Coordinates of C-alpha atoms in Angstrom, one line a residue:
M1 CA -68.7 107.5 -23.5
T2 CA -69.6 108.3 -27.1
E3 CA -71.3 111.4 -28.6
T4 CA -73.7 109.0 -30.4
V5 CA -74.9 107.5 -27.1
L6 CA -75.4 111.0 -25.6
N7 CA -77.3 112.3 -28.6
T8 CA -79.6 109.2 -28.5
A9 CA -80.0 109.6 -24.7
L10 CA -80.9 113.2 -25.0
A11 CA -83.7 112.5 -27.5
V12 CA -85.0 109.7 -25.2
A13 CA -84.8 112.0 -22.1
E14 CA -86.9 114.7 -23.8
A15 CA -89.4 112.0 -24.8
C16 CA -89.6 111.0 -21.2
A17 CA -90.1 114.6 -20.0
D18 CA -92.8 115.1 -22.6
A19 CA -94.6 112.0 -21.4
A20 CA -94.3 112.9 -17.8
R21 CA -95.8 116.4 -18.6
R22 CA -98.8 114.8 -20.1
T23 CA -99.2 112.5 -17.1
V24 CA -98.7 115.0 -14.4
I25 CA -100.7 118.1 -15.6
P26 CA -104.2 116.5 -15.3
H27 CA -103.6 115.8 -11.6
F28 CA -102.5 119.4 -10.7
R29 CA -104.8 121.3 -8.4
T30 CA -107.2 118.4 -8.1
S31 CA -108.3 116.5 -4.9
L32 CA -105.3 114.3 -5.0
R33 CA -104.7 111.9 -2.1
A34 CA -101.1 111.5 -0.9
D35 CA -99.6 108.5 0.8
A36 CA -96.7 108.8 3.2
K37 CA -93.5 106.9 2.3
S38 CA -91.2 105.3 4.9
D39 CA -89.4 108.7 5.3
D40 CA -92.8 110.4 5.8
S41 CA -92.4 112.2 2.4
P42 CA -95.6 112.3 0.3
V43 CA -96.2 110.3 -2.9
T44 CA -99.2 110.4 -5.2
V45 CA -100.7 108.5 -8.1
A46 CA -99.2 111.2 -10.3
D47 CA -95.6 110.4 -9.1
R48 CA -96.1 106.7 -9.7
A49 CA -97.7 107.1 -13.1
A50 CA -95.1 109.6 -14.4
E51 CA -92.3 107.3 -13.3
K52 CA -94.0 104.3 -14.9
V53 CA -94.4 106.0 -18.3
M54 CA -90.8 107.2 -18.3
R55 CA -89.5 103.7 -17.4
T56 CA -91.5 102.2 -20.3
I57 CA -89.9 104.6 -22.7
L58 CA -86.4 103.9 -21.4
E59 CA -86.8 100.2 -21.3
E60 CA -87.9 100.1 -25.0
A61 CA -85.4 102.6 -26.3
L62 CA -82.3 101.7 -24.2
P63 CA -82.8 98.2 -22.8
D64 CA -79.2 97.8 -21.8
H65 CA -79.3 100.8 -19.5
A66 CA -80.2 100.4 -15.8
I67 CA -82.9 102.6 -14.2
L68 CA -83.1 104.0 -10.6
G69 CA -86.3 105.7 -9.8
E70 CA -87.4 107.4 -6.6
E71 CA -90.7 105.5 -6.5
S72 CA -89.8 102.0 -8.0
G73 CA -86.1 101.6 -7.1
M74 CA -83.6 99.9 -9.3
S75 CA -84.2 97.8 -12.4
G76 CA -82.2 96.5 -15.4
H77 CA -78.7 95.2 -15.6
K78 CA -76.0 97.2 -13.7
G79 CA -73.3 98.5 -16.1
N80 CA -71.8 101.8 -17.1
W81 CA -75.1 103.5 -17.9
L82 CA -77.7 104.4 -15.2
W83 CA -80.8 106.5 -15.6
V84 CA -82.0 108.2 -12.4
L85 CA -85.5 109.6 -12.3
D86 CA -87.6 111.8 -10.0
P87 CA -91.0 112.1 -11.5
I88 CA -92.1 114.9 -9.3
D89 CA -89.4 116.7 -7.3
G90 CA -91.3 118.8 -4.9
T91 CA -94.4 116.7 -4.3
R92 CA -95.4 119.0 -1.4
A93 CA -95.4 122.0 -3.8
F94 CA -97.4 119.9 -6.3
L95 CA -99.9 118.9 -3.6
T96 CA -100.4 122.5 -2.5
G97 CA -100.9 123.9 -6.0
R98 CA -97.6 125.7 -6.4
P99 CA -95.8 125.4 -9.9
T100 CA -92.3 125.1 -8.4
F101 CA -92.0 121.3 -8.6
G102 CA -90.3 119.6 -11.6
T103 CA -89.5 116.4 -13.3
L104 CA -85.8 115.3 -13.0
I105 CA -84.2 113.0 -15.5
S106 CA -80.5 112.2 -15.4
L107 CA -78.1 109.7 -17.0
F108 CA -75.0 108.6 -15.1
H109 CA -72.0 107.1 -16.9
K110 CA -69.6 105.2 -14.6
G111 CA -71.2 106.9 -11.6
R112 CA -71.0 110.4 -12.9
P113 CA -74.0 112.4 -14.2
V114 CA -73.4 113.3 -17.8
L115 CA -76.9 114.4 -18.9
G116 CA -79.5 116.2 -16.8
L117 CA -82.9 117.6 -17.5
I118 CA -85.1 119.8 -15.3
D119 CA -88.7 120.1 -16.6
Q120 CA -91.5 122.3 -15.2
P121 CA -94.6 120.9 -16.8
L122 CA -97.0 123.8 -16.2
T123 CA -94.8 126.7 -17.1
G124 CA -93.3 124.9 -20.1
E125 CA -89.7 125.6 -18.9
R126 CA -87.0 123.0 -19.5
W127 CA -83.3 123.1 -18.6
I128 CA -81.1 120.7 -20.6
G129 CA -77.5 119.9 -19.5
V130 CA -75.0 117.7 -21.2
A131 CA -71.4 117.2 -20.0
G132 CA -69.0 119.5 -21.8
Q133 CA -71.7 121.6 -23.3
E134 CA -73.5 124.9 -22.4
T135 CA -76.8 124.3 -20.8
R136 CA -79.9 125.1 -22.8
F137 CA -83.0 126.7 -21.5
V138 CA -86.2 126.1 -23.5
S139 CA -89.3 128.3 -22.7
D140 CA -92.0 129.7 -25.0
R141 CA -93.7 131.8 -22.3
L142 CA -91.3 132.9 -19.6
P143 CA -88.0 134.9 -20.1
G144 CA -84.6 133.7 -19.1
K145 CA -81.1 133.4 -20.3
I146 CA -78.6 130.7 -19.3
G147 CA -75.6 131.9 -17.3
T148 CA -74.9 132.0 -13.6
R149 CA -74.5 135.4 -11.9
L150 CA -70.9 136.0 -11.0
C151 CA -71.7 137.5 -7.6
P152 CA -68.4 139.2 -6.6
E153 CA -68.8 138.9 -2.8
L154 CA -70.7 136.5 -0.6
K155 CA -72.2 139.3 1.3
E156 CA -74.2 140.2 -1.8
A157 CA -75.4 136.7 -2.5
E158 CA -78.9 135.4 -2.6
L159 CA -79.1 132.1 -0.7
S160 CA -81.8 129.6 -1.2
C161 CA -83.0 126.3 0.4
T162 CA -86.2 124.3 -0.1
S163 CA -87.1 124.2 3.6
P164 CA -85.6 124.5 7.1
E165 CA -87.2 121.1 7.9
I166 CA -84.8 119.3 5.5
M167 CA -81.9 120.2 7.8
T168 CA -80.7 117.6 10.3
P169 CA -79.6 118.8 13.8
S170 CA -76.0 118.6 12.8
H171 CA -76.5 120.6 9.6
T172 CA -78.7 123.4 10.9
P173 CA -76.0 125.3 12.7
R174 CA -73.8 125.1 9.7
F175 CA -76.5 126.5 7.4
T176 CA -77.3 129.2 10.0
N177 CA -73.7 130.2 10.0
L178 CA -73.7 130.5 6.2
Q179 CA -76.8 132.7 6.4
K180 CA -74.9 135.2 8.5
H181 CA -72.6 135.9 5.6
V182 CA -75.1 136.4 2.7
R183 CA -77.4 139.2 1.7
R184 CA -80.7 137.2 2.4
T185 CA -82.2 133.7 2.4
S186 CA -85.3 132.6 0.4
W187 CA -87.1 129.4 1.1
G188 CA -88.9 127.0 -1.3
G189 CA -88.3 126.0 -4.9
D190 CA -87.0 122.4 -4.9
C191 CA -85.4 121.7 -8.2
Y192 CA -86.9 124.9 -9.7
A193 CA -84.5 126.9 -7.6
Y194 CA -81.5 125.3 -9.3
G195 CA -83.0 126.2 -12.6
L196 CA -83.2 129.8 -11.4
L197 CA -79.5 129.6 -10.3
A198 CA -78.6 128.5 -13.8
L199 CA -80.4 131.7 -15.1
G200 CA -78.5 134.0 -12.7
Q201 CA -81.4 134.7 -10.3
I202 CA -80.0 132.9 -7.3
D203 CA -76.4 132.7 -6.2
V204 CA -76.1 129.9 -3.7
I205 CA -78.2 126.8 -2.7
A206 CA -77.2 124.6 0.2
E207 CA -79.3 121.6 1.1
C208 CA -78.9 118.2 2.7
T209 CA -80.6 114.8 3.0
M210 CA -80.6 114.7 -0.8
N211 CA -80.7 111.4 -2.8
P212 CA -79.2 110.8 -6.3
W213 CA -82.6 111.4 -7.9
D214 CA -82.7 114.8 -6.2
W215 CA -79.4 116.0 -7.5
G216 CA -78.3 113.9 -10.5
A217 CA -80.1 116.1 -13.1
L218 CA -78.8 119.3 -11.5
V219 CA -75.1 118.6 -12.0
P220 CA -74.9 119.0 -15.8
V221 CA -77.4 121.9 -15.8
I222 CA -75.5 123.9 -13.1
E223 CA -72.0 123.1 -14.5
G224 CA -73.1 123.9 -18.1
A225 CA -74.4 127.3 -16.9
G226 CA -71.0 128.2 -15.4
G227 CA -71.6 127.3 -11.8
S228 CA -70.3 124.6 -9.5
I229 CA -72.3 121.9 -7.6
T230 CA -70.6 119.8 -5.0
D231 CA -71.2 118.5 -1.5
W232 CA -70.7 120.7 1.5
Q233 CA -67.0 119.8 1.6
G234 CA -66.6 121.1 -2.0
Q235 CA -66.1 117.5 -3.3
P236 CA -67.8 116.3 -6.5
L237 CA -71.1 114.6 -6.1
S238 CA -71.3 110.8 -6.5
L239 CA -73.6 107.9 -5.7
E240 CA -71.6 107.5 -2.5
S241 CA -72.0 111.2 -1.4
D242 CA -73.4 112.1 2.0
G243 CA -76.5 113.8 0.9
T244 CA -75.3 117.4 1.1
V245 CA -75.5 119.6 -2.0
L246 CA -74.0 123.0 -2.5
A247 CA -74.7 124.9 -5.8
C248 CA -72.8 128.1 -6.4
G249 CA -73.2 130.5 -9.3
N250 CA -69.7 131.9 -8.9
P251 CA -67.3 129.0 -8.4
A252 CA -64.7 131.5 -7.0
L253 CA -66.8 131.8 -3.9
L254 CA -66.9 128.1 -3.2
P255 CA -63.9 127.9 -0.7
E256 CA -65.4 130.7 1.4
I257 CA -68.8 129.1 1.4
V258 CA -67.4 125.7 2.3
S259 CA -65.5 127.3 5.2
H260 CA -68.7 128.7 6.6
L261 CA -70.6 125.4 6.2
S262 CA -67.8 123.7 8.1
H263 CA -68.2 125.9 11.1
L264 CA -70.0 124.5 14.2

């Protein structure tokens, strides 16, 4: 992995995010029809159009890199470099007019995310994570400073999850057990919640049934802000992970959190 490749990739990733913004914004709070995918999750013309425009940019700029997108699957030659795209993470929020969705763009090198970008088109907020570097937060309207909150004790922690419905029957009691040991739980947010964790507003996020396009961009952002992001066993996320994701602002609390999530 070379610095030159990452610098080029970052410029391309930002171009993709800019293009996705232009594509998505005109569809927000309109009478948009949603189709149900095989897993019953919604998809719209905005999702498909945003992924298409990002794929076009990537194919032209970096033709040797493979692409995995939520809407169109895998394309390109498999090698060391893989782009993973989620054009609208939080389509339910998008459909109901809430600005807590986001575009997720990540670059994997040999199966590990080394670049991640969370972009909120409407608020103009953007989180940029590059392996080995401090995360950057770009916003010309809303305040925020990169740096996770070093919550000293789990009993003081703010826990977050997108929705109770994402939990499977086997995960629900484990999450419920974790809830007993934190200060409070808030629901909603999708990828936006992870951006808030990187700004020190949320302490812990625990979710499951996550795909690589859901978490790939989050890894460099959270780690570059001082936090940790693993599966529920505390292991690094990979393309072979089980779909559980645990983000923690204070990595020192990780063993305790894992122990609570392991309890049945």
